[in-house]
Coordinates of N, CA, C and O in Angstrom, one line a residue:
X1 N 159.6 165.7 169.2 CA 159.7 166.2 170.5 C 160.5 167.5 170.5 O 161.5 167.6 169.8
X2 N 160.0 168.4 171.2 CA 160.7 169.7 171.3 C 161.8 169.7 172.3 O 161.7 168.9 173.3
X3 N 162.7 170.5 172.0 CA 163.8 170.5 172.9 C 163.4 171.2 174.2 O 162.8 172.3 174.2
X4 N 163.7 170.6 175.3 CA 163.3 171.1 176.6 C 164.3 172.2 177.1 O 165.5 172.0 177.0
X5 N 163.7 173.3 177.6 CA 164.6 174.4 178.0 C 165.0 174.1 179.5 O 164.3 173.7 180.3
X6 N 166.3 174.3 179.7 CA 166.8 174.0 181.0 C 166.5 175.2 181.9 O 166.8 176.3 181.6
X7 N 165.9 174.9 183.1 CA 165.5 176.0 184.0 C 166.5 176.0 185.2 O 166.9 175.0 185.8
X8 N 167.0 177.3 185.5 CA 167.9 177.4 186.6 C 167.2 177.4 187.9 O 166.0 177.8 188.0
X9 N 167.8 176.9 189.0 CA 167.2 177.0 190.3 C 167.0 178.4 190.7 O 167.7 179.3 190.3
X10 N 166.1 178.7 191.7 CA 165.7 180.0 192.1 C 166.9 180.9 192.6 O 167.0 182.1 192.4
X11 N 167.8 180.2 193.3 CA 168.9 181.0 193.9 C 169.9 181.5 192.9 O 170.8 182.3 193.2
X12 N 169.8 181.0 191.7 CA 170.7 181.5 190.6 C 170.1 182.7 189.8 O 170.8 183.2 189.0
X13 N 168.9 183.0 190.2 CA 168.3 184.2 189.5 C 168.6 185.4 190.4 O 168.7 185.4 191.6
X14 N 168.7 186.6 189.8 CA 169.0 187.8 190.5 C 167.8 188.4 191.2 O 167.9 189.0 192.3
X15 N 166.6 188.3 190.7 CA 165.4 188.9 191.3 C 165.0 188.5 192.7 O 164.7 189.3 193.5
X16 N 165.1 187.2 193.1 CA 164.9 186.9 194.5 C 165.8 187.6 195.4 O 165.4 188.0 196.5
X17 N 167.1 187.7 195.0 CA 168.1 188.3 195.9 C 167.8 189.8 196.0 O 168.0 190.4 197.1
X18 N 167.4 190.5 194.9 CA 167.1 191.9 194.9 C 165.9 192.1 195.9 O 165.9 193.1 196.7
X19 N 164.9 191.3 195.8 CA 163.7 191.4 196.6 C 164.0 191.1 198.1 O 163.4 191.7 199.0
X20 N 164.9 190.3 198.4 CA 165.2 189.9 199.8 C 166.2 190.9 200.4 O 166.3 191.0 201.6
X21 N 166.9 191.7 199.6 CA 167.9 192.6 200.1 C 167.3 193.7 201.0 O 167.9 194.0 202.1
X22 N 166.2 194.2 200.7 CA 165.5 195.2 201.5 C 165.2 194.7 202.9 O 165.7 195.3 203.9
X23 N 164.5 193.7 203.1 CA 164.2 193.1 204.4 C 165.4 192.7 205.2 O 165.5 193.0 206.4
X24 N 166.4 192.2 204.5 CA 167.6 191.8 205.2 C 168.4 193.0 205.7 O 168.8 193.0 206.9
X25 N 168.4 194.0 204.9 CA 169.0 195.3 205.3 C 168.3 195.9 206.5 O 168.9 196.4 207.5
X26 N 167.0 195.9 206.5 CA 166.2 196.4 207.7 C 166.4 195.6 208.9 O 166.6 196.2 210.0
X27 N 166.5 194.3 208.9 CA 166.8 193.5 210.0 C 168.2 193.8 210.6 O 168.4 194.0 211.8
X28 N 169.2 193.9 209.8 CA 170.6 194.3 210.2 C 170.6 195.7 210.8 O 171.2 195.9 211.9
X29 N 169.9 196.6 210.2 CA 169.9 198.0 210.7 C 169.2 198.0 212.1 O 169.6 198.7 213.0
X30 N 168.1 197.3 212.2 CA 167.3 197.2 213.5 C 168.2 196.7 214.6 O 168.2 197.2 215.7
X31 N 168.9 195.6 214.4 CA 169.8 195.0 215.4 C 170.9 196.0 215.8 O 171.2 196.2 217.0
X32 N 171.4 196.7 214.8 CA 172.5 197.7 215.1 C 171.9 198.8 215.9 O 172.5 199.3 216.9
X33 N 170.7 199.3 215.6 CA 170.1 200.4 216.3 C 169.8 200.0 217.7 O 169.8 200.8 218.7
X34 N 169.4 198.7 217.9 CA 169.1 198.2 219.3 C 170.3 198.4 220.2 O 170.3 198.8 221.3
X35 N 171.5 197.9 219.6 CA 172.7 198.0 220.4 C 173.2 199.4 220.7 O 173.7 199.8 221.7
X36 N 173.0 200.3 219.7 CA 173.3 201.7 219.9 C 172.4 202.3 220.9 O 172.9 203.1 221.8
X37 N 171.1 202.1 220.9 CA 170.2 202.6 221.9 C 170.5 202.1 223.3 O 170.4 202.8 224.3
X38 N 170.8 200.8 223.4 CA 171.1 200.2 224.7 C 172.4 200.8 225.2 O 172.5 201.0 226.4
X39 N 173.4 201.1 224.4 CA 174.6 201.7 224.9 C 174.5 203.1 225.4 O 175.1 203.5 226.3
X40 N 173.6 203.9 224.7 CA 173.4 205.3 225.0 C 172.1 205.6 225.7 O 171.5 206.6 225.5
X41 N 171.6 204.7 226.5 CA 170.3 204.9 227.2 C 170.4 206.0 228.2 O 171.4 206.2 228.9
X42 N 169.3 206.7 228.4 CA 169.2 207.8 229.4 C 168.4 207.3 230.6 O 167.6 206.4 230.5
X43 N 168.5 208.1 231.7 CA 167.7 207.7 232.9 C 166.5 208.6 233.0 O 166.0 208.8 234.1
X44 N 165.9 209.0 232.0 CA 164.8 210.0 232.1 C 163.5 209.3 232.4 O 162.6 209.9 233.0
X45 N 163.3 208.0 232.1 CA 162.1 207.3 232.4 C 162.3 206.3 233.5 O 163.3 205.6 233.6
X46 N 161.3 206.3 234.4 CA 161.4 205.4 235.6 C 160.6 204.1 235.3 O 159.7 204.1 234.5
X47 N 161.0 203.1 235.9 CA 160.3 201.8 235.7 C 159.2 201.6 236.7 O 158.3 200.8 236.5
X48 N 159.3 202.2 237.9 CA 158.3 202.0 238.9 C 157.7 203.3 239.4 O 158.2 203.9 240.4
X49 N 156.7 203.8 238.8 CA 156.1 205.1 239.1 C 155.5 205.1 240.6 O 155.5 206.0 241.3
X50 N 154.9 204.0 241.0 CA 154.3 203.9 242.3 C 155.4 204.0 243.4 O 155.2 204.8 244.3
X51 N 156.5 203.3 243.2 CA 157.5 203.4 244.2 C 158.1 204.8 244.2 O 158.4 205.3 245.3
X52 N 158.3 205.4 243.1 CA 158.8 206.8 243.0 C 157.9 207.8 243.7 O 158.3 208.7 244.4
X53 N 156.6 207.6 243.5 CA 155.6 208.5 244.1 C 155.6 208.4 245.6 O 155.5 209.4 246.3
X54 N 155.7 207.2 246.1 CA 155.9 207.0 247.6 C 157.1 207.7 248.1 O 157.1 208.3 249.2
X55 N 158.2 207.6 247.4 CA 159.5 208.2 247.8 C 159.4 209.7 247.8 O 159.9 210.3 248.7
X56 N 158.7 210.3 246.8 CA 158.5 211.7 246.8 C 157.8 212.2 248.0 O 158.1 213.2 248.6
X57 N 156.7 211.5 248.4 CA 155.9 211.8 249.6 C 156.8 211.8 250.8 O 156.7 212.7 251.7
X58 N 157.6 210.8 251.0 CA 158.5 210.7 252.1 C 159.5 211.8 252.1 O 159.8 212.4 253.2
X59 N 160.0 212.2 251.0 CA 161.0 213.3 250.9 C 160.4 214.7 251.2 O 161.1 215.5 251.7
X60 N 159.1 214.9 251.0 CA 158.4 216.1 251.3 C 158.5 216.4 252.8 O 158.5 217.6 253.2
X61 N 158.5 215.4 253.6 CA 158.6 215.7 255.0 C 160.0 216.3 255.4 O 160.0 217.1 256.3
X62 N 161.0 216.0 254.6 CA 162.3 216.7 254.8 C 162.2 218.1 254.4 O 162.9 219.0 255.1
X63 N 161.5 218.5 253.4 CA 161.3 219.9 253.0 C 160.5 220.6 254.1 O 160.8 221.8 254.4
X64 N 159.5 220.0 254.6 CA 158.7 220.6 255.7 C 159.6 220.9 256.9 O 159.5 222.0 257.5
X65 N 160.5 220.0 257.2 CA 161.3 220.1 258.3 C 162.3 221.3 258.1 O 162.6 222.1 259.0
X66 N 162.8 221.5 256.9 CA 163.7 222.6 256.6 C 162.9 223.9 256.7 O 163.5 224.9 257.2
X67 N 161.7 224.0 256.4 CA 160.9 225.2 256.6 C 160.7 225.5 258.0 O 161.0 226.6 258.5
X68 N 160.4 224.5 258.8 CA 160.3 224.7 260.3 C 161.6 225.2 260.9 O 161.6 225.9 261.9
X69 N 162.7 224.7 260.4 CA 164.0 225.1 261.0 C 164.6 226.4 260.4 O 165.7 226.8 260.7
X70 N 163.9 227.0 259.4 CA 164.3 228.2 258.8 C 165.7 228.1 258.1 O 166.6 228.9 258.2
X71 N 165.9 227.0 257.4 CA 167.1 226.7 256.8 C 167.4 227.6 255.6 O 166.5 227.8 254.8
X72 N 168.6 228.1 255.5 CA 169.0 228.9 254.3 C 170.4 228.4 254.0 O 171.3 228.3 254.9
X73 N 170.7 228.2 252.7 CA 172.0 227.8 252.3 C 172.4 228.6 251.1 O 171.6 228.8 250.2
X74 N 173.7 229.0 251.1 CA 174.2 229.7 249.9 C 175.4 228.9 249.5 O 176.3 228.5 250.3
X75 N 175.4 228.6 248.2 CA 176.5 227.7 247.6 C 177.3 228.6 246.6 O 176.7 229.2 245.7
X76 N 178.6 228.7 246.7 CA 179.4 229.4 245.8 C 180.3 228.4 245.1 O 181.2 227.8 245.7
X77 N 180.1 228.2 243.8 CA 180.8 227.2 243.0 C 182.1 227.9 242.4 O 182.0 229.1 242.0
X78 N 183.2 227.2 242.5 CA 184.5 227.8 241.9 C 184.3 228.0 240.4 O 183.6 227.3 239.8
X79 N 185.1 228.9 239.8 CA 185.1 229.1 238.4 C 185.4 227.8 237.6 O 184.9 227.6 236.5
X80 N 186.3 226.9 238.2 CA 186.6 225.7 237.5 C 185.6 224.6 237.7 O 185.7 223.5 237.1
X81 N 184.5 224.9 238.5 CA 183.4 224.0 238.7 C 183.9 222.7 239.3 O 183.4 221.6 239.0
X82 N 184.9 222.8 240.3 CA 185.4 221.6 240.9 C 185.5 221.7 242.5 O 186.0 220.8 243.1
X83 N 184.9 222.8 243.0 CA 184.9 223.0 244.4 C 183.8 224.0 244.8 O 183.3 224.7 243.9
X84 N 183.4 224.1 246.0 CA 182.4 225.0 246.5 C 182.6 225.4 247.9 O 183.1 224.6 248.7
X85 N 182.1 226.6 248.2 CA 182.0 227.1 249.6 C 180.5 227.1 249.9 O 179.7 227.5 249.0
X86 N 180.1 226.6 251.0 CA 178.7 226.4 251.4 C 178.5 227.1 252.7 O 179.2 226.8 253.7
X87 N 177.5 228.0 252.8 CA 177.2 228.7 254.0 C 175.8 228.3 254.4 O 174.8 228.4 253.7
X88 N 175.6 227.7 255.7 CA 174.4 227.2 256.1 C 173.9 227.9 257.4 O 174.7 228.1 258.3
X89 N 172.7 228.4 257.4 CA 172.1 229.0 258.6 C 170.7 228.4 258.8 O 170.1 227.9 257.9
X90 N 170.3 228.5 260.1 CA 169.0 228.0 260.5 C 169.2 227.2 261.8 O 170.3 227.2 262.4
X91 N 168.2 226.5 262.2 CA 168.2 225.7 263.4 C 168.7 224.2 263.0 O 167.8 223.4 262.7
X92 N 170.0 224.0 263.1 CA 170.5 222.6 262.8 C 171.7 222.4 263.7 O 172.2 223.2 264.3
X93 N 172.0 221.1 263.8 CA 173.1 220.7 264.6 C 174.4 220.8 263.8 O 174.6 220.0 262.8
X94 N 175.3 221.7 264.2 CA 176.5 221.9 263.4 C 177.5 220.7 263.4 O 178.4 220.5 262.6
X95 N 177.2 219.8 264.4 CA 178.1 218.6 264.5 C 177.6 217.5 263.6 O 178.3 216.5 263.3
X96 N 176.3 217.6 263.1 CA 175.8 216.6 262.2 C 176.4 216.8 260.8 O 176.4 217.9 260.2
X97 N 177.0 215.7 260.2 CA 177.6 215.8 258.8 C 176.5 216.2 257.8 O 175.3 215.8 257.9
X98 N 177.0 217.0 256.8 CA 176.1 217.5 255.7 C 176.7 217.0 254.4 O 177.9 216.8 254.2
X99 N 175.8 216.8 253.4 CA 176.2 216.5 252.1 C 175.7 217.5 251.1 O 174.6 218.1 251.2
X100 N 176.5 217.7 250.0 CA 176.1 218.5 248.9 C 175.9 217.5 247.7 O 176.8 216.7 247.4
X101 N 174.7 217.6 247.1 CA 174.4 216.7 246.0 C 174.4 217.6 244.7 O 173.7 218.6 244.7
X102 N 175.1 217.2 243.7 CA 175.1 217.9 242.4 C 174.5 216.9 241.4 O 175.0 215.9 241.1
X103 N 173.3 217.3 240.9 CA 172.5 216.3 240.1 C 172.4 216.9 238.7 O 171.9 218.0 238.5
X104 N 172.9 216.1 237.7 CA 172.8 216.4 236.3 C 171.3 216.3 235.9 O 170.6 215.4 236.3
X105 N 170.8 217.2 235.0 CA 169.4 217.1 234.6 C 169.0 215.9 233.9 O 167.9 215.5 233.9
X106 N 169.9 215.3 233.1 CA 169.6 214.1 232.3 C 170.4 212.9 232.5 O 170.0 211.8 232.2
X107 N 171.6 213.0 233.0 CA 172.5 211.9 233.1 C 172.8 211.5 234.6 O 173.6 212.2 235.2
X108 N 172.2 210.5 235.0 CA 172.4 210.1 236.4 C 173.9 209.7 236.7 O 174.4 209.9 237.8
X109 N 174.6 209.3 235.7 CA 176.0 208.9 235.9 C 176.9 210.1 236.2 O 178.0 209.9 236.7
X110 N 176.4 211.3 235.9 CA 177.2 212.5 236.2 C 176.9 213.1 237.6 O 177.5 214.0 238.1
X111 N 175.9 212.5 238.3 CA 175.5 213.0 239.7 C 176.7 212.7 240.6 O 177.4 211.8 240.5
X112 N 176.8 213.7 241.6 CA 177.9 213.5 242.6 C 177.3 213.9 244.0 O 176.5 214.8 244.1
X113 N 177.7 213.1 245.0 CA 177.4 213.4 246.4 C 178.7 213.6 247.1 O 179.6 212.8 247.1
X114 N 178.8 214.8 247.7 CA 180.1 215.2 248.3 C 179.8 215.6 249.8 O 178.9 216.3 250.1
X115 N 180.7 215.1 250.6 CA 180.6 215.4 252.0 C 181.1 216.8 252.2 O 182.2 217.2 251.7
X116 N 180.4 217.6 253.0 CA 180.8 219.0 253.3 C 181.7 219.0 254.5 O 181.4 218.4 255.5
X117 N 182.8 219.7 254.4 CA 183.8 219.7 255.5 C 183.7 221.1 256.1 O 183.9 222.1 255.5
X118 N 183.5 221.2 257.5 CA 183.4 222.5 258.1 C 184.7 223.2 258.1 O 185.8 222.6 258.3
X119 N 184.7 224.5 257.8 CA 185.9 225.3 257.9 C 186.3 225.6 259.3 O 187.4 225.6 259.6
X120 N 185.3 225.9 260.2 CA 185.5 226.1 261.6 C 184.5 225.3 262.4 O 183.5 224.9 261.8
X121 N 184.7 225.1 263.6 CA 183.8 224.2 264.5 C 182.7 225.0 265.0 O 181.8 224.5 265.7
X122 N 182.7 226.4 264.8 CA 181.7 227.2 265.5 C 180.9 228.0 264.4 O 181.3 228.3 263.3
X123 N 179.6 228.3 264.8 CA 178.8 229.1 263.9 C 179.2 230.6 264.1 O 179.3 231.1 265.2
X124 N 179.5 231.2 263.0 CA 179.9 232.6 263.0 C 178.9 233.5 262.2 O 178.5 233.1 261.1
X125 N 178.5 234.6 262.8 CA 177.5 235.5 262.2 C 176.2 234.7 261.8 O 175.6 235.0 260.8
X126 N 175.8 233.8 262.6 CA 174.5 233.1 262.4 C 174.6 232.0 261.3 O 173.6 231.4 261.0
X127 N 175.8 231.7 260.8 CA 175.9 230.7 259.8 C 177.2 229.9 260.0 O 178.2 230.4 260.5
X128 N 177.1 228.7 259.4 CA 178.3 227.8 259.5 C 178.9 227.7 258.1 O 178.1 227.6 257.1
X129 N 180.2 227.7 258.0 CA 180.9 227.7 256.6 C 181.4 226.3 256.4 O 182.1 225.7 257.3
X130 N 181.2 225.8 255.2 CA 181.7 224.5 254.8 C 182.4 224.6 253.5 O 182.2 225.6 252.7
X131 N 183.2 223.6 253.1 CA 183.8 223.6 251.8 C 183.7 222.2 251.3 O 183.6 221.2 252.0
X132 N 183.8 222.1 249.9 CA 183.7 220.8 249.3 C 184.5 220.8 248.0 O 184.6 221.8 247.4
X133 N 185.1 219.6 247.7 CA 185.9 219.4 246.5 C 185.2 218.2 245.8 O 184.9 217.2 246.4
X134 N 185.1 218.4 244.5 CA 184.4 217.3 243.7 C 185.0 217.3 242.3 O 185.8 218.1 241.9
X135 N 184.6 216.2 241.5 CA 185.1 216.1 240.1 C 184.6 217.3 239.4 O 183.4 217.7 239.6
X136 N 185.3 217.8 238.4 CA 184.8 219.0 237.6 C 183.5 218.6 236.9 O 183.3 217.5 236.4
X137 N 182.6 219.6 237.0 CA 181.2 219.3 236.4 C 181.3 219.5 234.9 O 181.8 220.4 234.4
X138 N 180.7 218.5 234.2 CA 180.7 218.7 232.7 C 179.7 219.8 232.3 O 178.8 220.1 233.1
X139 N 179.9 220.4 231.2 CA 179.1 221.5 230.8 C 177.7 221.1 230.5 O 177.4 220.0 229.9
X140 N 176.7 221.9 231.0 CA 175.3 221.7 230.8 C 174.6 223.0 231.1 O 175.2 223.9 231.8
X141 N 173.4 223.2 230.7 CA 172.7 224.5 231.0 C 172.4 224.7 232.4 O 172.4 225.8 232.9
X142 N 172.0 223.6 233.1 CA 171.7 223.8 234.5 C 172.0 222.5 235.3 O 172.1 221.4 234.7
X143 N 172.0 222.6 236.6 CA 172.2 221.5 237.6 C 171.2 221.7 238.7 O 170.6 222.7 238.9
X144 N 170.9 220.6 239.4 CA 170.1 220.6 240.6 C 171.0 220.4 241.8 O 171.8 219.5 241.8
X145 N 171.0 221.4 242.7 CA 171.8 221.3 243.9 C 170.9 221.0 245.1 O 169.8 221.6 245.2
X146 N 171.5 220.2 246.0 CA 170.8 219.9 247.3 C 171.8 219.9 248.4 O 172.9 219.3 248.2
X147 N 171.4 220.4 249.5 CA 172.2 220.3 250.7 C 171.3 219.6 251.7 O 170.2 220.0 251.9
X148 N 171.8 218.6 252.4 CA 171.0 217.8 253.3 C 171.9 217.3 254.4 O 173.1 217.1 254.3
X149 N 171.2 217.0 255.6 CA 171.9 216.3 256.7 C 172.0 214.8 256.4 O 171.1 214.3 255.7
X150 N 173.0 214.2 256.9 CA 173.2 212.8 256.5 C 172.1 211.9 257.2 O 171.9 210.7 256.8
X151 N 171.5 212.4 258.3 CA 170.5 211.6 259.0 C 169.1 211.6 258.3 O 168.2 210.9 258.7
X152 N 169.0 212.4 257.2 CA 167.7 212.4 256.5 C 166.6 213.2 257.1 O 165.4 212.9 256.8
X153 N 166.9 214.2 258.0 CA 165.9 214.9 258.6 C 165.4 216.1 257.8 O 164.2 216.4 257.6
X154 N 166.3 216.9 257.2 CA 165.9 218.0 256.4 C 166.8 218.1 255.1 O 167.8 217.4 255.0
X155 N 166.3 218.9 254.2 CA 167.0 219.2 252.9 C 166.5 220.5 252.3 O 165.4 220.9 252.6
X156 N 167.4 221.1 251.6 CA 167.0 222.3 250.8 C 167.7 222.1 249.4 O 168.8 221.5 249.3
X157 N 166.9 222.5 248.4 CA 167.4 222.2 247.0 C 166.8 223.3 246.1 O 165.8 223.9 246.3
X158 N 167.5 223.4 244.9 CA 167.1 224.4 243.9 C 167.8 224.1 242.6 O 168.8 223.3 242.6
X159 N 167.4 224.7 241.6 CA 168.0 224.6 240.3 C 169.0 225.7 240.1 O 168.8 226.8 240.4
X160 N 170.2 225.3 239.6 CA 171.3 226.2 239.4 C 171.4 226.4 237.9 O 171.8 225.5 237.2
X161 N 171.1 227.6 237.4 CA 171.3 227.9 235.9 C 172.7 228.5 235.8 O 173.0 229.5 236.3
X162 N 173.5 227.7 235.1 CA 175.0 228.0 235.1 C 175.2 229.4 234.5 O 176.1 230.1 235.0
X163 N 174.5 229.8 233.5 CA 174.7 231.1 232.8 C 174.4 232.3 233.8 O 174.8 233.4 233.5
X164 N 173.7 232.1 234.9 CA 173.4 233.2 235.8 C 174.4 233.4 236.9 O 174.1 234.1 237.9
X165 N 175.5 232.7 236.8 CA 176.6 232.9 237.8 C 176.8 231.7 238.7 O 176.0 230.7 238.6
X166 N 177.8 231.8 239.5 CA 178.2 230.6 240.4 C 177.7 230.7 241.8 O 178.2 230.0 242.7
X167 N 176.8 231.7 242.1 CA 176.3 231.8 243.5 C 174.8 231.3 243.4 O 174.0 231.8 242.6
X168 N 174.5 230.4 244.3 CA 173.1 229.8 244.3 C 172.6 229.9 245.8 O 173.3 229.5 246.7
X169 N 171.4 230.4 245.9 CA 170.7 230.4 247.2 C 169.7 229.3 247.2 O 168.8 229.3 246.4
X170 N 169.8 228.4 248.2 CA 168.9 227.3 248.4 C 168.0 227.6 249.6 O 168.5 227.9 250.7
X171 N 166.7 227.6 249.3 CA 165.8 227.9 250.4 C 164.8 226.7 250.5 O 164.5 226.1 249.4
X172 N 164.2 226.5 251.6 CA 163.1 225.5 251.7 C 162.0 225.9 250.8 O 161.8 227.0 250.4
X173 N 161.2 224.9 250.5 CA 160.1 225.1 249.5 C 158.9 225.7 250.2 O 157.8 225.1 250.3
X174 N 159.1 227.0 250.7 CA 158.0 227.7 251.4 C 156.7 227.8 250.6 O 155.6 227.6 251.1
X175 N 156.9 228.2 249.3 CA 155.7 228.5 248.5 C 154.8 227.2 248.4 O 153.6 227.3 248.4
X176 N 155.4 226.1 248.2 CA 154.7 224.9 248.1 C 153.9 224.6 249.3 O 152.7 224.3 249.2
X177 N 154.4 224.8 250.5 CA 153.7 224.5 251.7 C 152.7 225.6 252.1 O 151.6 225.3 252.6
X178 N 153.0 226.8 251.7 CA 152.0 227.9 251.9 C 150.7 227.7 251.1 O 149.6 227.8 251.5
X179 N 150.9 227.3 249.8 CA 149.8 227.0 248.9 C 149.0 225.8 249.4 O 147.8 225.7 249.3
X180 N 149.7 224.8 249.9 CA 149.0 223.6 250.4 C 148.2 223.8 251.6 O 147.2 223.2 251.9
X181 N 148.7 224.7 252.5 CA 148.0 225.0 253.8 C 146.9 226.0 253.7 O 146.1 226.2 254.6
X182 N 146.8 226.7 252.6 CA 145.8 227.8 252.4 C 144.5 227.1 252.1 O 144.4 226.1 251.4
X183 N 143.4 227.6 252.8 CA 142.1 227.1 252.5 C 141.5 227.8 251.3 O 141.8 229.0 251.1
X184 N 140.7 227.2 250.5 CA 140.1 227.9 249.4 C 139.2 229.0 249.9 O 138.5 228.9 250.9
X185 N 139.2 230.1 249.2 CA 138.4 231.3 249.6 C 136.9 231.0 249.3 O 136.6 230.4 248.2
X186 N 136.1 231.4 250.2 CA 134.7 231.3 250.0 C 134.2 232.4 249.1 O 134.5 233.5 249.3
X187 N 133.4 232.0 248.1 CA 132.9 233.0 247.2 C 131.8 233.9 247.8 O 131.5 234.9 247.3
X188 N 131.2 233.4 248.8 CA 130.2 234.2 249.5 C 128.8 234.3 248.8 O 128.0 235.1 249.1
X189 N 128.6 233.4 247.9 CA 127.4 233.5 247.1 C 126.6 232.2 247.3 O 127.0 231.2 247.4

């Protein structure tokens, strides 16, 4: 009889462990990346497009109302980006509270809604002056600014490109409504 060779169990060989190392590493890296992505998630994608579409349609009525009221707003941001002077003109109730919304282009957590405080109780030179103080704005290329009445009747908004200065003119979306109300031209043929 020949001498029988003693066989080691599989876990004592190096090759099964080398072959399993790759998939084990991938699983660990995937779990780690899941938690990193969850921690640093952005608000760019919405979960309910239908609901957001209905909300946009409701909000357009506020823009139409601002056009009818001839609303014009000028916002002057302080150099430290922590305060603003706001001048509002048009057909609005000066006793109605107003808000200034500062919206970050990608991070909803950086958005701020600030109550505008009137400097005087009367309209002077066809416009009302307000002031606002807020948390310093973090650096970014642009912001979206909106001034609106708290009752939700009208609003004006625009994009503020920071490199173009700290004065922003907000006007109602006239061009949008002019294009929507124009009838297509007849070609005559």
